[in-house]
Amino acid sequence: MHSLARLSRFVGKTFAFWVLLFAVLAFFAPAQFKWIGAYIVPLLGIIMFGMGLTLSKEDFIEVAKRPMDVAIGVLGQFIIMPALAWILAKALQLPPEVAVGVILVGCCPGGTASNVMTFLARGDVALSVAITSVTTLLAPIVTPALIYLLASQWLEVSAAAMFWSIVQVVVFPIVLGLVVQTLLGTKVRSAVAVLPLVSVVAIVAIVAAVVAGNQARIATSGLMIFAVVVLHNGLGLLLGYWLGKLTGMPVSKRKALSIEVGMQNSGLGVALATAHFSPLAAVPSAIFSVWHNISGPLIATLYQRFRNEDGSTGAAPR
């Protein structure tokens, strides 16, 4: 188990490489990866179950200890990224399925990768985890409502059906993970050590499945979608930092807010697009998953140079 945990840490640190590698392989050999498409929802459920195993009562106590900071982060997450997605879709006159896909990923909650990037950036990790937890638990209500509000002008949106999908693939697995953690306690610690490996394999598989299933469409419109995703992610990171600055947050919290706003649960975006729209609508989420695992380490490295309120800079603490 020790060697498996070591492998898990290595794979977790090289996440971006594996996502990019298998996205490229799936593009050039789609027949080898298309079969994974039938397992996207179960794979996302596994990731969410792992998130449930890692949550603790301290994460929810953190929400109660500083509700204003968490509320600012949650509002930033559910206002900035959806608004940016809608503005980009309108301004660039994106095709309907692509527009819906961009809006969909913008309306998703934060992903657990943001917590890791906040740690590497020497940001406020406790705040990042609290915001991720709250936005994820609010997602069954807020995400379908936002998608209905912003995307129904392009394609028909069933908010009720999406609510049930999110409950199935996000809430149930997280609650199950919390229950297992509560019942087994310290016995799950060894399992938690290999969760990065499981999560990386699941996300890589989801991305590969979407790329393989949309190889022809990506070949013709992939560069346009990639440019939109890069712009969406970059503006989210920037506006998240500015939001922290405007609300008087210290630097460590600004870092957390920036990364939390800019990085999405793109796996959920893929699952919702595949279930409720079309394979093409899943492409922005898949490309977002590839890109934010590249931009995340880059922004974390940049933020290491920003002096925190305690005067610290440099690499993340060991």
CSV table of C-alpha atoms in Angstrom, one decimal:
chain,number,residue,atom,x,y,z
A,1,MET,CA,0.0,0.0,0.0
A,2,HIS,CA,2.9,2.4,0.7
A,3,SER,CA,4.3,2.0,-2.8
A,4,LEU,CA,0.8,2.5,-4.2
A,5,ALA,CA,0.4,5.7,-2.2
A,6,ARG,CA,3.8,6.9,-3.5
A,7,LEU,CA,2.6,6.2,-7.1
A,8,SER,CA,-0.6,8.0,-6.4
A,9,ARG,CA,1.4,11.1,-5.2
A,10,PHE,CA,3.5,11.0,-8.3
A,11,VAL,CA,0.5,10.7,-10.7
A,12,GLY,CA,-1.2,13.5,-8.8
A,13,LYS,CA,1.7,15.8,-9.2
A,14,THR,CA,2.0,15.0,-13.0
A,15,PHE,CA,-1.8,15.2,-13.5
A,16,ALA,CA,-1.6,17.8,-16.4
A,17,PHE,CA,0.8,15.6,-18.3
A,18,TRP,CA,-1.5,12.5,-18.2
A,19,VAL,CA,-4.6,14.4,-19.2
A,20,LEU,CA,-2.8,16.0,-22.1
A,21,LEU,CA,-1.1,12.8,-23.2
A,22,PHE,CA,-4.3,10.8,-23.3
A,23,ALA,CA,-6.3,13.6,-24.9
A,24,VAL,CA,-3.7,13.5,-27.8
A,25,LEU,CA,-3.8,9.7,-28.0
A,26,ALA,CA,-7.6,9.7,-28.1
A,27,PHE,CA,-7.6,12.3,-30.9
A,28,PHE,CA,-5.3,10.2,-33.1
A,29,ALA,CA,-6.7,6.8,-32.1
A,30,PRO,CA,-10.3,7.4,-31.3
A,31,ALA,CA,-11.5,3.8,-31.8
A,32,GLN,CA,-9.4,2.7,-28.8
A,33,PHE,CA,-11.2,5.1,-26.4
A,34,LYS,CA,-14.8,5.5,-27.6
A,35,TRP,CA,-16.0,2.6,-25.5
A,36,ILE,CA,-15.2,4.6,-22.3
A,37,GLY,CA,-18.1,7.0,-23.2
A,38,ALA,CA,-20.6,4.6,-21.7
A,39,TYR,CA,-18.9,4.9,-18.3
A,40,ILE,CA,-18.6,8.7,-17.9
A,41,VAL,CA,-21.3,9.0,-15.2
A,42,PRO,CA,-20.0,6.1,-13.0
A,43,LEU,CA,-16.4,7.5,-13.3
A,44,LEU,CA,-17.6,11.0,-12.1
A,45,GLY,CA,-19.4,9.2,-9.3
A,46,ILE,CA,-16.2,7.6,-8.2
A,47,ILE,CA,-14.4,11.0,-8.1
A,48,MET,CA,-17.2,12.5,-6.0
A,49,PHE,CA,-17.2,9.5,-3.7
A,50,GLY,CA,-13.5,10.1,-3.2
A,51,MET,CA,-14.3,13.8,-2.4
A,52,GLY,CA,-16.8,12.6,0.3
A,53,LEU,CA,-14.0,10.4,1.9
A,54,THR,CA,-11.8,13.4,2.2
A,55,LEU,CA,-14.3,15.9,3.7
A,56,SER,CA,-14.4,16.3,7.4
A,57,LYS,CA,-16.4,18.2,10.0
A,58,GLU,CA,-13.6,20.8,10.2
A,59,ASP,CA,-14.4,21.8,6.5
A,60,PHE,CA,-18.0,22.6,7.5
A,61,ILE,CA,-16.9,24.3,10.7
A,62,GLU,CA,-14.7,26.5,8.5
A,63,VAL,CA,-17.9,27.7,6.8
A,64,ALA,CA,-19.4,28.7,10.1
A,65,LYS,CA,-16.2,30.4,11.3
A,66,ARG,CA,-16.0,32.8,8.4
A,67,PRO,CA,-19.3,32.8,6.5
A,68,MET,CA,-18.6,36.1,4.7
A,69,ASP,CA,-15.4,34.9,3.1
A,70,VAL,CA,-17.1,31.7,2.0
A,71,ALA,CA,-20.2,33.6,0.7
A,72,ILE,CA,-18.0,35.9,-1.4
A,73,GLY,CA,-16.3,32.9,-2.9
A,74,VAL,CA,-19.6,31.0,-3.6
A,75,LEU,CA,-21.1,34.1,-5.2
A,76,GLY,CA,-18.0,34.7,-7.2
A,77,GLN,CA,-18.0,31.1,-8.5
A,78,PHE,CA,-21.7,31.2,-9.5
A,79,ILE,CA,-21.7,34.7,-11.0
A,80,ILE,CA,-18.3,35.4,-12.6
A,81,MET,CA,-17.8,32.1,-14.6
A,82,PRO,CA,-21.4,31.8,-15.8
A,83,ALA,CA,-21.5,35.5,-16.8
A,84,LEU,CA,-18.2,35.2,-18.6
A,85,ALA,CA,-19.4,32.2,-20.5
A,86,TRP,CA,-22.6,33.9,-21.6
A,87,ILE,CA,-20.7,37.0,-22.7
A,88,LEU,CA,-18.1,35.0,-24.7
A,89,ALA,CA,-20.9,32.9,-26.3
A,90,LYS,CA,-22.7,36.1,-27.4
A,91,ALA,CA,-19.7,38.1,-28.4
A,92,LEU,CA,-18.0,35.4,-30.4
A,93,GLN,CA,-21.3,34.2,-31.9
A,94,LEU,CA,-20.6,30.6,-31.0
A,95,PRO,CA,-22.6,27.7,-32.6
A,96,PRO,CA,-25.5,26.7,-30.3
A,97,GLU,CA,-24.0,23.4,-29.1
A,98,VAL,CA,-20.6,25.0,-28.4
A,99,ALA,CA,-22.3,28.0,-26.7
A,100,VAL,CA,-24.3,25.7,-24.4
A,101,GLY,CA,-21.2,23.7,-23.6
A,102,VAL,CA,-19.2,26.8,-22.6
A,103,ILE,CA,-22.1,28.0,-20.4
A,104,LEU,CA,-22.5,24.6,-18.9
A,105,VAL,CA,-18.9,24.4,-17.7
A,106,GLY,CA,-19.1,28.0,-16.5
A,107,CYS,CA,-22.1,27.1,-14.3
A,108,CYS,CA,-20.5,24.1,-12.7
A,109,PRO,CA,-19.2,24.3,-9.1
A,110,GLY,CA,-15.5,24.3,-8.2
A,111,GLY,CA,-13.4,21.2,-8.6
A,112,THR,CA,-11.1,19.5,-6.0
A,113,ALA,CA,-8.1,20.3,-8.2
A,114,SER,CA,-8.5,24.0,-7.0
A,115,ASN,CA,-7.7,22.9,-3.5
A,116,VAL,CA,-4.4,21.4,-4.6
A,117,MET,CA,-3.5,24.4,-6.7
A,118,THR,CA,-4.3,26.8,-3.8
A,119,PHE,CA,-1.9,24.7,-1.6
A,120,LEU,CA,0.9,25.0,-4.2
A,121,ALA,CA,0.2,28.7,-4.5
A,122,ARG,CA,0.5,29.2,-0.7
A,123,GLY,CA,-3.1,30.4,-0.6
A,124,ASP,CA,-5.7,29.9,2.1
A,125,VAL,CA,-6.4,26.1,1.6
A,126,ALA,CA,-9.1,26.0,4.3
A,127,LEU,CA,-11.1,28.7,2.5
A,128,SER,CA,-10.6,26.9,-0.8
A,129,VAL,CA,-11.9,23.6,0.5
A,130,ALA,CA,-14.9,25.3,2.2
A,131,ILE,CA,-15.9,27.1,-1.0
A,132,THR,CA,-15.6,23.9,-3.0
A,133,SER,CA,-17.7,22.0,-0.5
A,134,VAL,CA,-20.5,24.6,-0.5
A,135,THR,CA,-20.6,25.2,-4.2
A,136,THR,CA,-20.7,21.4,-4.8
A,137,LEU,CA,-23.6,20.9,-2.3
A,138,LEU,CA,-25.5,23.9,-3.9
A,139,ALA,CA,-24.9,22.6,-7.5
A,140,PRO,CA,-28.1,20.5,-7.8
A,141,ILE,CA,-30.1,23.7,-7.4
A,142,VAL,CA,-27.9,26.5,-8.7
A,143,THR,CA,-26.3,24.8,-11.7
A,144,PRO,CA,-29.5,23.8,-13.5
A,145,ALA,CA,-31.1,27.2,-12.7
A,146,LEU,CA,-28.2,29.1,-14.2
A,147,ILE,CA,-28.0,26.9,-17.3
A,148,TYR,CA,-31.7,27.3,-17.9
A,149,LEU,CA,-31.4,31.1,-17.4
A,150,LEU,CA,-28.4,31.5,-19.7
A,151,ALA,CA,-28.5,28.7,-22.3
A,152,SER,CA,-32.2,28.1,-23.1
A,153,GLN,CA,-32.0,30.7,-25.9
A,154,TRP,CA,-29.8,28.2,-27.8
A,155,LEU,CA,-31.1,24.8,-26.9
A,156,GLU,CA,-34.0,23.4,-24.8
A,157,VAL,CA,-32.9,23.0,-21.2
A,158,SER,CA,-34.6,20.7,-18.6
A,159,ALA,CA,-33.6,22.1,-15.2
A,160,ALA,CA,-35.5,19.3,-13.4
A,161,ALA,CA,-33.7,16.6,-15.3
A,162,MET,CA,-30.3,18.2,-14.6
A,163,PHE,CA,-31.2,18.6,-11.0
A,164,TRP,CA,-31.7,14.8,-10.7
A,165,SER,CA,-28.5,14.1,-12.7
A,166,ILE,CA,-26.4,16.2,-10.3
A,167,VAL,CA,-28.0,14.6,-7.3
A,168,GLN,CA,-27.2,11.1,-8.7
A,169,VAL,CA,-23.6,11.8,-9.8
A,170,VAL,CA,-22.5,14.4,-7.2
A,171,VAL,CA,-24.6,14.5,-4.0
A,172,PHE,CA,-25.3,10.7,-3.5
A,173,PRO,CA,-21.6,9.7,-4.0
A,174,ILE,CA,-20.4,12.5,-1.7
A,175,VAL,CA,-22.9,11.6,1.0
A,176,LEU,CA,-21.9,7.9,0.6
A,177,GLY,CA,-18.3,8.9,1.0
A,178,LEU,CA,-19.1,10.8,4.2
A,179,VAL,CA,-21.1,7.9,5.6
A,180,VAL,CA,-18.2,5.4,4.9
A,181,GLN,CA,-15.7,7.8,6.4
A,182,THR,CA,-17.9,8.2,9.5
A,183,LEU,CA,-18.4,4.5,10.0
A,184,LEU,CA,-14.8,3.4,9.3
A,185,GLY,CA,-12.9,6.4,10.6
A,186,THR,CA,-9.1,5.8,10.5
A,187,LYS,CA,-9.6,2.6,8.4
A,188,VAL,CA,-10.2,4.7,5.3
A,189,ARG,CA,-6.9,6.7,5.6
A,190,SER,CA,-5.0,4.2,3.5
A,191,ALA,CA,-7.7,4.4,0.8
A,192,VAL,CA,-7.5,8.2,0.9
A,193,ALA,CA,-3.8,8.0,0.2
A,194,VAL,CA,-4.5,6.5,-3.2
A,195,LEU,CA,-7.4,8.8,-4.1
A,196,PRO,CA,-5.2,11.0,-6.3
A,197,LEU,CA,-4.4,8.0,-8.5
A,198,VAL,CA,-8.1,7.0,-8.8
A,199,SER,CA,-9.2,10.6,-9.6
A,200,VAL,CA,-6.5,11.1,-12.2
A,201,VAL,CA,-7.4,7.8,-13.9
A,202,ALA,CA,-11.1,8.7,-13.9
A,203,ILE,CA,-10.6,12.3,-15.2
A,204,VAL,CA,-8.2,11.1,-17.9
A,205,ALA,CA,-10.6,8.4,-19.0
A,206,ILE,CA,-13.5,11.0,-19.2
A,207,VAL,CA,-11.4,13.4,-21.2
A,208,ALA,CA,-10.2,10.7,-23.5
A,209,ALA,CA,-13.8,9.4,-24.1
A,210,VAL,CA,-15.1,12.9,-25.0
A,211,VAL,CA,-12.1,13.6,-27.3
A,212,ALA,CA,-12.5,10.2,-29.0
A,213,GLY,CA,-16.2,10.6,-29.5
A,214,ASN,CA,-15.8,14.1,-31.0
A,215,GLN,CA,-12.6,13.7,-32.9
A,216,ALA,CA,-14.0,14.9,-36.2
A,217,ARG,CA,-15.7,18.0,-34.6
A,218,ILE,CA,-12.6,18.8,-32.7
A,219,ALA,CA,-10.5,18.6,-35.9
A,220,THR,CA,-12.7,21.3,-37.4
A,221,SER,CA,-13.6,23.6,-34.5
A,222,GLY,CA,-11.2,22.5,-31.7
A,223,LEU,CA,-8.9,25.6,-32.0
A,224,MET,CA,-11.9,27.9,-31.6
A,225,ILE,CA,-13.2,26.0,-28.6
A,226,PHE,CA,-9.7,25.9,-27.1
A,227,ALA,CA,-9.3,29.7,-27.5
A,228,VAL,CA,-12.6,30.3,-25.8
A,229,VAL,CA,-11.7,27.9,-22.9
A,230,VAL,CA,-8.3,29.6,-22.4
A,231,LEU,CA,-10.0,33.0,-22.4
A,232,HIS,CA,-12.8,31.9,-20.0
A,233,ASN,CA,-10.3,30.3,-17.6
A,234,GLY,CA,-7.9,33.2,-17.7
A,235,LEU,CA,-10.5,35.8,-17.1
A,236,GLY,CA,-12.0,33.8,-14.3
A,237,LEU,CA,-8.6,33.6,-12.5
A,238,LEU,CA,-8.1,37.3,-13.0
A,239,LEU,CA,-11.6,38.4,-11.9
A,240,GLY,CA,-11.5,36.0,-8.9
A,241,TYR,CA,-8.3,37.7,-7.7
A,242,TRP,CA,-9.8,41.2,-8.2
A,243,LEU,CA,-12.9,40.2,-6.3
A,244,GLY,CA,-10.8,39.2,-3.3
A,245,LYS,CA,-8.9,42.6,-3.6
A,246,LEU,CA,-12.1,44.6,-3.9
A,247,THR,CA,-13.6,42.9,-0.8
A,248,GLY,CA,-10.5,43.7,1.3
A,249,MET,CA,-9.2,40.1,1.5
A,250,PRO,CA,-5.5,39.5,2.3
A,251,VAL,CA,-3.3,38.0,-0.4
A,252,SER,CA,-3.6,34.4,0.7
A,253,LYS,CA,-7.4,34.6,0.4
A,254,ARG,CA,-7.2,36.4,-2.9
A,255,LYS,CA,-5.1,33.5,-4.3
A,256,ALA,CA,-7.7,31.0,-3.0
A,257,LEU,CA,-10.6,32.9,-4.5
A,258,SER,CA,-8.8,33.4,-7.8
A,259,ILE,CA,-8.1,29.7,-8.2
A,260,GLU,CA,-11.5,28.6,-6.9
A,261,VAL,CA,-13.3,30.8,-9.3
A,262,GLY,CA,-11.2,30.0,-12.3
A,263,MET,CA,-11.1,26.2,-12.0
A,264,GLN,CA,-14.3,24.2,-12.6
A,265,ASN,CA,-15.6,20.7,-12.0
A,266,SER,CA,-15.3,20.1,-15.7
A,267,GLY,CA,-16.0,16.4,-15.2
A,268,LEU,CA,-19.6,17.3,-14.1
A,269,GLY,CA,-19.8,19.5,-17.2
A,270,VAL,CA,-19.0,16.5,-19.4
A,271,ALA,CA,-21.5,14.3,-17.7
A,272,LEU,CA,-24.3,16.8,-18.0
A,273,ALA,CA,-23.6,17.7,-21.6
A,274,THR,CA,-23.5,14.0,-22.6
A,275,ALA,CA,-26.7,13.2,-20.8
A,276,HIS,CA,-28.8,16.3,-21.6
A,277,PHE,CA,-27.4,17.9,-24.8
A,278,SER,CA,-25.0,16.4,-27.3
A,279,PRO,CA,-21.5,15.1,-27.6
A,280,LEU,CA,-20.3,18.4,-29.1
A,281,ALA,CA,-21.6,20.3,-26.0
A,282,ALA,CA,-19.3,18.1,-23.9
A,283,VAL,CA,-16.1,19.3,-25.8
A,284,PRO,CA,-15.7,22.6,-23.9
A,285,SER,CA,-15.8,20.8,-20.6
A,286,ALA,CA,-13.3,18.2,-21.8
A,287,ILE,CA,-10.9,20.9,-23.2
A,288,PHE,CA,-11.4,22.9,-20.0
A,289,SER,CA,-10.3,19.8,-18.0
A,290,VAL,CA,-7.1,19.6,-20.1
A,291,TRP,CA,-6.3,23.3,-20.0
A,292,HIS,CA,-7.0,24.1,-16.3
A,293,ASN,CA,-4.7,21.3,-15.3
A,294,ILE,CA,-2.0,23.2,-17.2
A,295,SER,CA,-3.0,26.8,-16.2
A,296,GLY,CA,-3.5,25.7,-12.6
A,297,PRO,CA,0.2,24.9,-11.9
A,298,LEU,CA,1.3,27.9,-13.9
A,299,ILE,CA,-0.8,30.3,-11.8
A,300,ALA,CA,0.2,28.6,-8.6
A,301,THR,CA,3.9,29.1,-9.5
A,302,LEU,CA,3.2,32.8,-10.2
A,303,TYR,CA,1.3,33.2,-7.0
A,304,GLN,CA,4.1,31.7,-5.0
A,305,ARG,CA,5.9,35.0,-5.8
A,306,PHE,CA,3.1,37.1,-4.2
A,307,ARG,CA,4.0,38.0,-0.6
A,308,ASN,CA,1.3,36.8,1.8
A,309,GLU,CA,0.1,38.9,4.8
A,310,ASP,CA,2.6,37.0,7.1
A,311,GLY,CA,5.4,38.0,4.7
A,312,SER,CA,5.9,34.5,3.4
A,313,THR,CA,6.7,33.6,-0.2
A,314,GLY,CA,8.3,30.8,-2.1
A,315,ALA,CA,7.3,27.1,-2.4
A,316,ALA,CA,4.3,25.6,-0.6
A,317,PRO,CA,5.0,24.4,3.0
A,318,ARG,CA,6.1,20.8,3.5
